PDB file of C-alpha atoms in Angstrom:
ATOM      1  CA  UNK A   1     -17.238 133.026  45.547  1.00  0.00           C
ATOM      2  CA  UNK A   2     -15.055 131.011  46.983  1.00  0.00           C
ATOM      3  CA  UNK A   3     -11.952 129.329  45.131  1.00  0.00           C
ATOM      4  CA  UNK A   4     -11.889 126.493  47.765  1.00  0.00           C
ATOM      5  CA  UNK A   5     -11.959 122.623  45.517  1.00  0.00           C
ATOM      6  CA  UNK A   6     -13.577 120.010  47.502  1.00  0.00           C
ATOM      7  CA  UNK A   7     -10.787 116.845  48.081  1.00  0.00           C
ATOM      8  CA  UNK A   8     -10.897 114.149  45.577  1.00  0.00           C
ATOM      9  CA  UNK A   9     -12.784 111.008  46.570  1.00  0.00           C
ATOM     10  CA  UNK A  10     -10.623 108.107  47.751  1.00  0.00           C
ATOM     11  CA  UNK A  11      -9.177 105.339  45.376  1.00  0.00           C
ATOM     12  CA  UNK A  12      -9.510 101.542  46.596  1.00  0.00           C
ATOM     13  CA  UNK A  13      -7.760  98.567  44.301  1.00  0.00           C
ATOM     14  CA  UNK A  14      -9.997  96.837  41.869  1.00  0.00           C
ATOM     15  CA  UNK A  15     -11.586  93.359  43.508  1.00  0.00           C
ATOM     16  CA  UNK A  16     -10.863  90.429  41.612  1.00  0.00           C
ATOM     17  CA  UNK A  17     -12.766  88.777  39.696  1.00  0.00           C
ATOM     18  CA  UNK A  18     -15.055  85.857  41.470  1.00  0.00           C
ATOM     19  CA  UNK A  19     -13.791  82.266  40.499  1.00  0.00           C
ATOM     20  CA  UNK A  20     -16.135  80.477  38.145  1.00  0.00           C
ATOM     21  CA  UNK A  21     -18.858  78.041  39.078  1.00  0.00           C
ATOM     22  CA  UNK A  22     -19.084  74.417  38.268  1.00  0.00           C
ATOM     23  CA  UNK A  23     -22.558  74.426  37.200  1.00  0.00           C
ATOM     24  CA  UNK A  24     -24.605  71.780  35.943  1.00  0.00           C
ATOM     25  CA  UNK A  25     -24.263  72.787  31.613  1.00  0.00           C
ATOM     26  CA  UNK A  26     -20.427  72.276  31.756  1.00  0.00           C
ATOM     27  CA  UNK A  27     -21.287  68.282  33.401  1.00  0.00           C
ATOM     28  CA  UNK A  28     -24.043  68.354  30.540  1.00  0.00           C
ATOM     29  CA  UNK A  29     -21.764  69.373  27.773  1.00  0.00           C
ATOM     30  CA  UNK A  30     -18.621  66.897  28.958  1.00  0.00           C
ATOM     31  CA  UNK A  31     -21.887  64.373  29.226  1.00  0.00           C
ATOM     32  CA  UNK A  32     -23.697  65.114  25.989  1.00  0.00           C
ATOM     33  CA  UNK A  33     -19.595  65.123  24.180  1.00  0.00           C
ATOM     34  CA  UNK A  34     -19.175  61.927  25.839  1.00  0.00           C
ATOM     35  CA  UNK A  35     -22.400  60.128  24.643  1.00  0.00           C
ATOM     36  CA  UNK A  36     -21.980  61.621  21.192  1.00  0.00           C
ATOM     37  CA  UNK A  37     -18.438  59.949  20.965  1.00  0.00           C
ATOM     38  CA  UNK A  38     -19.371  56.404  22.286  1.00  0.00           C
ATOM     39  CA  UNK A  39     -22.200  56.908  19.693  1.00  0.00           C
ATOM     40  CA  UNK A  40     -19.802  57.359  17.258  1.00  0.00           C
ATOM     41  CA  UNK A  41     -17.611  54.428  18.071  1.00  0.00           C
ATOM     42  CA  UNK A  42     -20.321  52.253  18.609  1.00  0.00           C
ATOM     43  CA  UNK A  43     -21.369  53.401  15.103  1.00  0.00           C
ATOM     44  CA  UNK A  44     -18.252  52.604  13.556  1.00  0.00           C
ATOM     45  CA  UNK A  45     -17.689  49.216  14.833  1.00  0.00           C
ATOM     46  CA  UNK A  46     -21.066  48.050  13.391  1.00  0.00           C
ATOM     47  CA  UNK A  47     -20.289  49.546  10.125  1.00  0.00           C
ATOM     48  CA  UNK A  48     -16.925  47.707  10.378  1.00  0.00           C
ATOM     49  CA  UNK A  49     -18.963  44.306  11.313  1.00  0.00           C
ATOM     50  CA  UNK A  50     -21.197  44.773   8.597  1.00  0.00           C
ATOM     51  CA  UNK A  51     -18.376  45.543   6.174  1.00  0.00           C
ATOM     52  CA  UNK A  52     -16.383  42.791   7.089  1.00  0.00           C
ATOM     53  CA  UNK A  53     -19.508  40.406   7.342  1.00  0.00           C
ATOM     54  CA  UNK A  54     -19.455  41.125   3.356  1.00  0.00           C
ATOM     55  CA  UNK A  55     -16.253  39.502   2.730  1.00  0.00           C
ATOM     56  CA  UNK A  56     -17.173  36.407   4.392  1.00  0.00           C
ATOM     57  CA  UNK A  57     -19.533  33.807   3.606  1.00  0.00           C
ATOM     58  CA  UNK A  58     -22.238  33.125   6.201  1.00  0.00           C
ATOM     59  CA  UNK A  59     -21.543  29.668   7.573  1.00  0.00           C
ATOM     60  CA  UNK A  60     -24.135  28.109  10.111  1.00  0.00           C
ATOM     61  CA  UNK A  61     -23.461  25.048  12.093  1.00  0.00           C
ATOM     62  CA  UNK A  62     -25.460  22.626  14.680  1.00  0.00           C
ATOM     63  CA  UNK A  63     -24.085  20.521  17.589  1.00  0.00           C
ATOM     64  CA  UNK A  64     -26.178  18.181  16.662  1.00  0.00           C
ATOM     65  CA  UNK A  65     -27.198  17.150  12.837  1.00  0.00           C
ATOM     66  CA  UNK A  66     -30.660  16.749  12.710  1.00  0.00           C
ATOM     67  CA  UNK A  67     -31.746  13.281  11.320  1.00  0.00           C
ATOM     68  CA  UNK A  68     -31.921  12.610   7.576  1.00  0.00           C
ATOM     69  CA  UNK A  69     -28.647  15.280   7.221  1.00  0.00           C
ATOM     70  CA  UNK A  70     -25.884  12.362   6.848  1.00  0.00           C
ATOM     71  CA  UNK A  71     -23.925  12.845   3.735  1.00  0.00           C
ATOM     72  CA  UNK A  72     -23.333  10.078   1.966  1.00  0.00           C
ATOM     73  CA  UNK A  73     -20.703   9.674  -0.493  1.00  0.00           C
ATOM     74  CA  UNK A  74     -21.180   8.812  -4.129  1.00  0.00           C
ATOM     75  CA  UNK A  75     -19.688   5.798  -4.866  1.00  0.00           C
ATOM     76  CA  UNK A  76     -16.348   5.592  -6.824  1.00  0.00           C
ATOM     77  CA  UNK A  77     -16.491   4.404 -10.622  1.00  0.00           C
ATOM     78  CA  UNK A  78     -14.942   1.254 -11.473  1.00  0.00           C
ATOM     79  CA  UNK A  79     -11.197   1.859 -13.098  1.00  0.00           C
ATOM     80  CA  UNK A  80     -10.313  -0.280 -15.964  1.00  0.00           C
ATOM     81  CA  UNK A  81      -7.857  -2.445 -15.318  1.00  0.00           C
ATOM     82  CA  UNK A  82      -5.344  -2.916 -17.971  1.00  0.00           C
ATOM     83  CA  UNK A  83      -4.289  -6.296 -18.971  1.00  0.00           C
ATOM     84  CA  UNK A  84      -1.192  -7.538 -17.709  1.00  0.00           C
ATOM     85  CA  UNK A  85       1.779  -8.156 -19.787  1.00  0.00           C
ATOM     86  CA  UNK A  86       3.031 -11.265 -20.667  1.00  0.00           C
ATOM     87  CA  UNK A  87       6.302 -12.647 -19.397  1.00  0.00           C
ATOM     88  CA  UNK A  88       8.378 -14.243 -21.590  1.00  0.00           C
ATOM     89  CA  UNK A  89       9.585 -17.730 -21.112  1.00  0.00           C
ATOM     90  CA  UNK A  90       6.891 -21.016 -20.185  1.00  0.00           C
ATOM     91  CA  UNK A  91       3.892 -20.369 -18.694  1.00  0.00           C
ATOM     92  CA  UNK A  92       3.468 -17.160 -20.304  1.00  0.00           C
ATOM     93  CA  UNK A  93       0.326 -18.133 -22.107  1.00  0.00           C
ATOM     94  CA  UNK A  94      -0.709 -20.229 -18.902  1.00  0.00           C
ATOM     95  CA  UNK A  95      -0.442 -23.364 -20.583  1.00  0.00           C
ATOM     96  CA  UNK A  96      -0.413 -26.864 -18.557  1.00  0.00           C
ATOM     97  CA  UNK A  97       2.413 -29.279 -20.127  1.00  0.00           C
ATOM     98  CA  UNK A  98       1.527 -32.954 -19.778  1.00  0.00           C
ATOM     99  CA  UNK A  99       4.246 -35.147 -18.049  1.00  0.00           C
ATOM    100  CA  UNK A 100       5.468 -36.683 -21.032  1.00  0.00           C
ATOM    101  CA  UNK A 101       6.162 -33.033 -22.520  1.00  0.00           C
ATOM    102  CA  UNK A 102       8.907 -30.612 -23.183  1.00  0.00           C
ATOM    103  CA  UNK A 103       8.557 -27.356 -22.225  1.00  0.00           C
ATOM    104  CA  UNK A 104      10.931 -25.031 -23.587  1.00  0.00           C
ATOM    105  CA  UNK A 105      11.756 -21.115 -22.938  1.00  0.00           C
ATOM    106  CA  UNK A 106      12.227 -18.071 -25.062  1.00  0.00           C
ATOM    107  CA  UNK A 107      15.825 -18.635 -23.728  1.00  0.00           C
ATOM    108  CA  UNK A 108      16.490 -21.519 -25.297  1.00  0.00           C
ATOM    109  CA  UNK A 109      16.228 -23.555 -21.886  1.00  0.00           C
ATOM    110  CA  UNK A 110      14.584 -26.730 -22.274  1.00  0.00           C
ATOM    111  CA  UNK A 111      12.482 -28.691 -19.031  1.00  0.00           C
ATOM    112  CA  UNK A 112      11.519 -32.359 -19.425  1.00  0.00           C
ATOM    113  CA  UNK A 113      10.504 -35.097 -16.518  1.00  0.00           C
ATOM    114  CA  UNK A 114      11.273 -38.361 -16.991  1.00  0.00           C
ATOM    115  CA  UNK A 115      11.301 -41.736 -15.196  1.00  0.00           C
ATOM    116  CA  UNK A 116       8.293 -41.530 -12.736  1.00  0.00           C
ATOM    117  CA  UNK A 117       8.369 -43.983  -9.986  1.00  0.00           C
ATOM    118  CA  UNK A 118       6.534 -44.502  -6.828  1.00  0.00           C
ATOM    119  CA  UNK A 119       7.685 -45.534  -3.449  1.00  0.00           C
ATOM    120  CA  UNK A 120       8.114 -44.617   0.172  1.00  0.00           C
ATOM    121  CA  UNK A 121      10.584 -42.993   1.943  1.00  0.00           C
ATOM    122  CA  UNK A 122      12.735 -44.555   5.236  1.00  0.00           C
ATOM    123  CA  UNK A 123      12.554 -43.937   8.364  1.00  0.00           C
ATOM    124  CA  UNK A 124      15.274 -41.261   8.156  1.00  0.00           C
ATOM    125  CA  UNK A 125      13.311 -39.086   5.573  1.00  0.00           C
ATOM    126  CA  UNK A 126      11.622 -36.289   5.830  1.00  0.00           C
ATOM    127  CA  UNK A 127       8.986 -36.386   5.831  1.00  0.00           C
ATOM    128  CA  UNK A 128       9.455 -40.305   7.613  1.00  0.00           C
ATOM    129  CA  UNK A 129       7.525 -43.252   6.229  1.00  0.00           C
ATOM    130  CA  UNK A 130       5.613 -41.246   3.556  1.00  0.00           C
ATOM    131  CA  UNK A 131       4.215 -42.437  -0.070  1.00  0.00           C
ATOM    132  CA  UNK A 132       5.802 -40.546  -2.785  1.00  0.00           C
ATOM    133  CA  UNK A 133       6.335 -40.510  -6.853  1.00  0.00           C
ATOM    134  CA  UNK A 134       9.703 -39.807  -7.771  1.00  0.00           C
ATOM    135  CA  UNK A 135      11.007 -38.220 -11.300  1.00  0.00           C
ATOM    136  CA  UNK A 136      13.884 -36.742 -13.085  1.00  0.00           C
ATOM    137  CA  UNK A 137      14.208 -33.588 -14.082  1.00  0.00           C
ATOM    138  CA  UNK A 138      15.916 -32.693 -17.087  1.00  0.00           C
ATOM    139  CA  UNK A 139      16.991 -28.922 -17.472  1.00  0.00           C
ATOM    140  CA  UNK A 140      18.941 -28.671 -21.153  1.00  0.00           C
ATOM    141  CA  UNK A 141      21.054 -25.290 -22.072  1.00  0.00           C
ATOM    142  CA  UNK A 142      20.424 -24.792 -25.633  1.00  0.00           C
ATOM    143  CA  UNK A 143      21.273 -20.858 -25.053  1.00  0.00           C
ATOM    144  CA  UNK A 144      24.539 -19.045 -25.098  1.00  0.00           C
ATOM    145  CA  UNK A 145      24.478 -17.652 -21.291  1.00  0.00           C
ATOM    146  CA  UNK A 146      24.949 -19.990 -18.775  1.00  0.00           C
ATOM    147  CA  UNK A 147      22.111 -21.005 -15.890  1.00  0.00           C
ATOM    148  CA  UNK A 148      22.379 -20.842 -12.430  1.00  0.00           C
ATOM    149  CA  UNK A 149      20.508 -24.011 -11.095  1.00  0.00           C
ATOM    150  CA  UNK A 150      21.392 -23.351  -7.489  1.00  0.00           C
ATOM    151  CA  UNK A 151      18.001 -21.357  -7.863  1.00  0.00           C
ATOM    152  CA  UNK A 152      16.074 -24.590  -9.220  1.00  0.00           C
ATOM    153  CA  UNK A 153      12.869 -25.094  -7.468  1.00  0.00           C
ATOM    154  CA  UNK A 154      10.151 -28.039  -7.934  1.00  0.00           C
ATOM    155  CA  UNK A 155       6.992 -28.063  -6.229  1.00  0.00           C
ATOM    156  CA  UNK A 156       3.586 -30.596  -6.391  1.00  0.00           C
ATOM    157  CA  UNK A 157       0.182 -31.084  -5.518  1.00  0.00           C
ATOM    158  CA  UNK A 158      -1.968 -33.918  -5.939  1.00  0.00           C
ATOM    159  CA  UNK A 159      -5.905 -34.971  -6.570  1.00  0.00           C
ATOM    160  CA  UNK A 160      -8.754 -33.073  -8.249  1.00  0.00           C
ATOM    161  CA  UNK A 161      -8.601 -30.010  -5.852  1.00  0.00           C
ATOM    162  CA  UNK A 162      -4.768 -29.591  -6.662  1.00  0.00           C
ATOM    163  CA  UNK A 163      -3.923 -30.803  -2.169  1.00  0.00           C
ATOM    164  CA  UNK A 164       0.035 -29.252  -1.357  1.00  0.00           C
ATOM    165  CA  UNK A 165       2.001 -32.329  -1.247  1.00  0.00           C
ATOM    166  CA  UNK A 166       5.242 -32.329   0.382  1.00  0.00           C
ATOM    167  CA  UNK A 167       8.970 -32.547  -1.306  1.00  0.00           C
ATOM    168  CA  UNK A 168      10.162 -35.620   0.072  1.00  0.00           C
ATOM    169  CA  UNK A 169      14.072 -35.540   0.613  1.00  0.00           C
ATOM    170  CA  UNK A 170      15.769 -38.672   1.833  1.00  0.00           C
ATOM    171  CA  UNK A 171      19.472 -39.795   1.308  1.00  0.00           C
ATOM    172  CA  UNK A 172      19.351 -43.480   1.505  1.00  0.00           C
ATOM    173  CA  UNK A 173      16.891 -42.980  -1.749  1.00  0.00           C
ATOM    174  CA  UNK A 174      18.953 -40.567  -3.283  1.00  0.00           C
ATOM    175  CA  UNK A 175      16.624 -37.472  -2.750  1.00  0.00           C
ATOM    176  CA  UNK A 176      18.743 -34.900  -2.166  1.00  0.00           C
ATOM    177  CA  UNK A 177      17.398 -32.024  -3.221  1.00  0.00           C
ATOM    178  CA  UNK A 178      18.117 -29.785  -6.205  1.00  0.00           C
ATOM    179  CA  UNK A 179      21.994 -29.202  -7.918  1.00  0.00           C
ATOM    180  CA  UNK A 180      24.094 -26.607  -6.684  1.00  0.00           C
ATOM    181  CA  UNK A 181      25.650 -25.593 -10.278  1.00  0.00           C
ATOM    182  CA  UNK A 182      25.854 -23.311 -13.040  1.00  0.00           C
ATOM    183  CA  UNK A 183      24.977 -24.816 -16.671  1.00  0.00           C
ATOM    184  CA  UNK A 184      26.898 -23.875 -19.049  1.00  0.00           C
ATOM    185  CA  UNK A 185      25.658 -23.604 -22.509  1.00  0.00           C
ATOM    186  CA  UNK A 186      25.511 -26.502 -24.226  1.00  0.00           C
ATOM    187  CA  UNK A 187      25.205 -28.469 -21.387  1.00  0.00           C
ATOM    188  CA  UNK A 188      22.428 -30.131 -19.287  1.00  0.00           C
ATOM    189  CA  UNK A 189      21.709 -31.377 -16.005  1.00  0.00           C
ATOM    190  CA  UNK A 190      19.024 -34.186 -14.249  1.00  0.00           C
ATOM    191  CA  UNK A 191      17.552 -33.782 -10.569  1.00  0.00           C
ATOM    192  CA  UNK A 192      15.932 -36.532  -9.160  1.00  0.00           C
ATOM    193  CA  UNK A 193      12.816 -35.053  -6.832  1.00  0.00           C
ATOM    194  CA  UNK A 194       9.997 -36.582  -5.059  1.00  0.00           C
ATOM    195  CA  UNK A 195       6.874 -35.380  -3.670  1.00  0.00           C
ATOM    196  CA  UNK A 196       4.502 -36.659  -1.224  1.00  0.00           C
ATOM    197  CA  UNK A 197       1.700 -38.841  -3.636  1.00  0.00           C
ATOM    198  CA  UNK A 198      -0.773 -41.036  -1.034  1.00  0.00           C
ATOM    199  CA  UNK A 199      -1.433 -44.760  -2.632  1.00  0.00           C
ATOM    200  CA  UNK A 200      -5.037 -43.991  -3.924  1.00  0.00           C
ATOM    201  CA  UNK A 201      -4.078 -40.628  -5.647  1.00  0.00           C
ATOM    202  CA  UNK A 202      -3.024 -40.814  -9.121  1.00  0.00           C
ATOM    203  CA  UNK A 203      -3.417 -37.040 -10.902  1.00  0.00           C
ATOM    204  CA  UNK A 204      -0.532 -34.870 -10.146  1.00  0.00           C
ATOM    205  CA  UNK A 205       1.077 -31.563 -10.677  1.00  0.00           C
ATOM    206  CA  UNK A 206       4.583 -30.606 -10.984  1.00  0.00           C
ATOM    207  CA  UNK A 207       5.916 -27.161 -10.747  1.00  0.00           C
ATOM    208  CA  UNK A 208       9.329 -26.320 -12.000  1.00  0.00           C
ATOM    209  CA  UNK A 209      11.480 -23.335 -12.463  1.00  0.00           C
ATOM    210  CA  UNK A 210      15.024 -24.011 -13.578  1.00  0.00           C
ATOM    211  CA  UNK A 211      16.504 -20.841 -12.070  1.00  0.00           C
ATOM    212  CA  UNK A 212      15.472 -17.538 -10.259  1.00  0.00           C
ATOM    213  CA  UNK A 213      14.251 -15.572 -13.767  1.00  0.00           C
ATOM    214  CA  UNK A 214      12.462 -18.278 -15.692  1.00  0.00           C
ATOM    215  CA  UNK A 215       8.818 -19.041 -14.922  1.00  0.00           C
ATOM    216  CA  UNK A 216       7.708 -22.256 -13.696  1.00  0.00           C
ATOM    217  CA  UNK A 217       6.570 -24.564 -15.812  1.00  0.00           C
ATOM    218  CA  UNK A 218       3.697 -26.387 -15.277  1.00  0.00           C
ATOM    219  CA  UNK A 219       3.188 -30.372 -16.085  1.00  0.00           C
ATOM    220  CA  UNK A 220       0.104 -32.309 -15.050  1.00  0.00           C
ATOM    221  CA  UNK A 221      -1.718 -35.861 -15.268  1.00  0.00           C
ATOM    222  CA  UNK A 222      -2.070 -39.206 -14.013  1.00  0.00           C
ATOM    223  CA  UNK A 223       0.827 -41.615 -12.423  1.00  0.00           C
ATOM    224  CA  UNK A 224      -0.331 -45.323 -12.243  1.00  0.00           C
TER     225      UNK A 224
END
């Protein structure tokens, strides 16, 4: 028997491994992962529509209205009016003084016209050549503060439907206008005005105020 061992077989280095294949289930899975996230996206913006389509009201709108859809307002109810205060002084209670009347204020001023007269004035008046009625005005201080008649004002109108009639002022009659004084108390003070009065007119009426605060007073009738 021989002792003789037969030679070991040779040794060769291990192959490496083959690379892996692309195959068609890894492009299925990235595809099917894909699809399953859009889904869930897509899934959570509708729930966050319809969540936030809860908190607001649904409103709905046309380009056009369609006809018999014009609002129309209700209409407003009437406010009250309150009634005005009276003033104090003449004309407070809207009474009409007759031309042979004294009208006196809560001020102790006292208003009275005197010495009506018609005529015409020249050809240097103004207005020129026009038919007026002239009158005094009498403006008493029976008060204790004094009167500033600088602010006196007269004003007329003439026939049944009250026409404006003019203030006449002339110099060569002696229409010059209102004073340009203060009245002391005590005191008192005539103007001599004119306003325009055609031939055929006779009813009149005569405005006065015998400073800025006071009210006018208001005379009225008929000058022959």
């Amino acid at each position: 028997m021989s002792n003789t061992m037969p030679p070991p077989p040779p040794v060769f280095p291990p192959q490496p491994p083959p690379p892996p294949r692309k195959g068609a289930s890894n492009a299925v899975i990235i595809g099917s992962a894909a699809a399953v996230i859009a889904a869930v996206v897509v899934t959570g913006i509708v729930v966050v529509n319809s969540r936030d389509d809860d908190k607001k009201p649904e409103t709905t709108s046309s380009a056009e209205p369609a006809a018999g859809d014009d609002v129309v307002a209700d209409e407003e109810e009437p406010v009250e009016e309150e009634p005005a205060e009276e003033s104090e002084g003449a004309g407070s209670d809207a009474e009409v003084a007759g031309l042979d009347d004294t009208v006196t204020y809560d001020s102790d001023v006292e208003v009275k016209l005197s010495k009506f007269a018609r005529g015409t004035s020249s050809s240097y008046g103004s207005p020129e050549n026009t038919p007026y009625v002239r009158f005094g005005v009498r403006v008493k201080n029976n008060g204790k503060a004094t009167v500033d008649t600088s602010a006196f004002t007269a004003s007329c109108s003439y026939g049944k439907d009250g026409k404006s009639s003019e203030s006449i002022f002339d110099t060569e009659r002696g229409l010059n206008g209102g004073p340009d004084t203060k009245l002391l108390a005590g005191r008192s003070i005539t103007v001599t005005w004119a306003c325009e009065l055609p031939k055929a007119e006779k009813t009149i009426q005569i405005e006065v105020s015998p400073d800025m605060e006071s009210e006018s007073a208001i005379f009225t009738g008929d000058v022959r």
